[in-house]
């Protein structure tokens, strides 16, 4: 996951399909508390439909689909990611999948009661995304944007990983930050400061009832799981094969030398807003 919403090399957004199965197996999901908080805030009426953009393989789609009875439309630009998403949502017939960039998606006459985006908002055109969301929502409809960055809890391990990143010219890797660098405020993590969606939305009179929340968990990766996680990250997936293999091998050596465990604190940061009525 990129560590900020700063302008990105958009070609990196097209590498995920090549690692779709690894992405699905290795990427973290989202806690039940986040799902229930979003749905409580949205207060969907009847079968008011829900729209998810950048659904990927369904790391957020599946828990939301399980909690919803309303139709859920998922927009995913990569056909290979969408294939895994389709498999993962087979138990949920109310889920519909459209293979398309979000910017090209046309809702027609449908207006949604909730817009979801999990760790993908930064891939959308910053000049158009708020307009697209506004136009897709019914008056009073809710917006839920969320990410799940992590910080390394062991300073010595973090320093050793930083040296690997330096040798390979890698920046903003998933282990680039210490857990202690995260503040207590949602959206307060290295790289995100100044880019949290509330910054833009606060100046957009079309939206109201802005809220930011954080759900924290302490967890860990073993060496193999962490290498899979890195392999699913666009920064690594976009590297030439020989450079990627060496960077992953050197990272594995560091984690293994520290007991084969990477202890992390994960912050599930959530932004909520509502289209004005």
XYZ file of N, CA and C in Angstrom, residues 4 52 62 101 113 128 144 198 204 258:
30
model
N 0.939 7.254 1.204
C 0.337 8.574 1.201
C -0.608 8.695 0.031
N -18.875 0.268 -4.302
C -17.475 0.187 -3.869
C -16.575 0.385 -5.079
N -15.948 -8.530 0.983
C -16.534 -9.728 1.588
C -17.186 -9.436 2.940
N -12.249 1.240 -14.868
C -11.727 2.291 -13.991
C -12.892 3.051 -13.364
N -26.631 4.783 -1.625
C -26.721 5.272 -0.259
C -25.398 5.272 0.474
N -11.122 14.674 -10.114
C -12.463 14.215 -10.472
C -13.139 13.380 -9.389
N -17.332 6.388 2.794
C -16.432 5.731 3.742
C -15.135 5.388 3.013
N -10.083 14.341 4.809
C -10.788 15.430 5.497
C -10.244 16.794 5.103
N -15.182 21.457 0.861
C -16.168 21.135 -0.167
C -17.561 21.234 0.444
N 16.091 -11.680 13.152
C 15.412 -11.130 14.329
C 14.314 -12.078 14.816
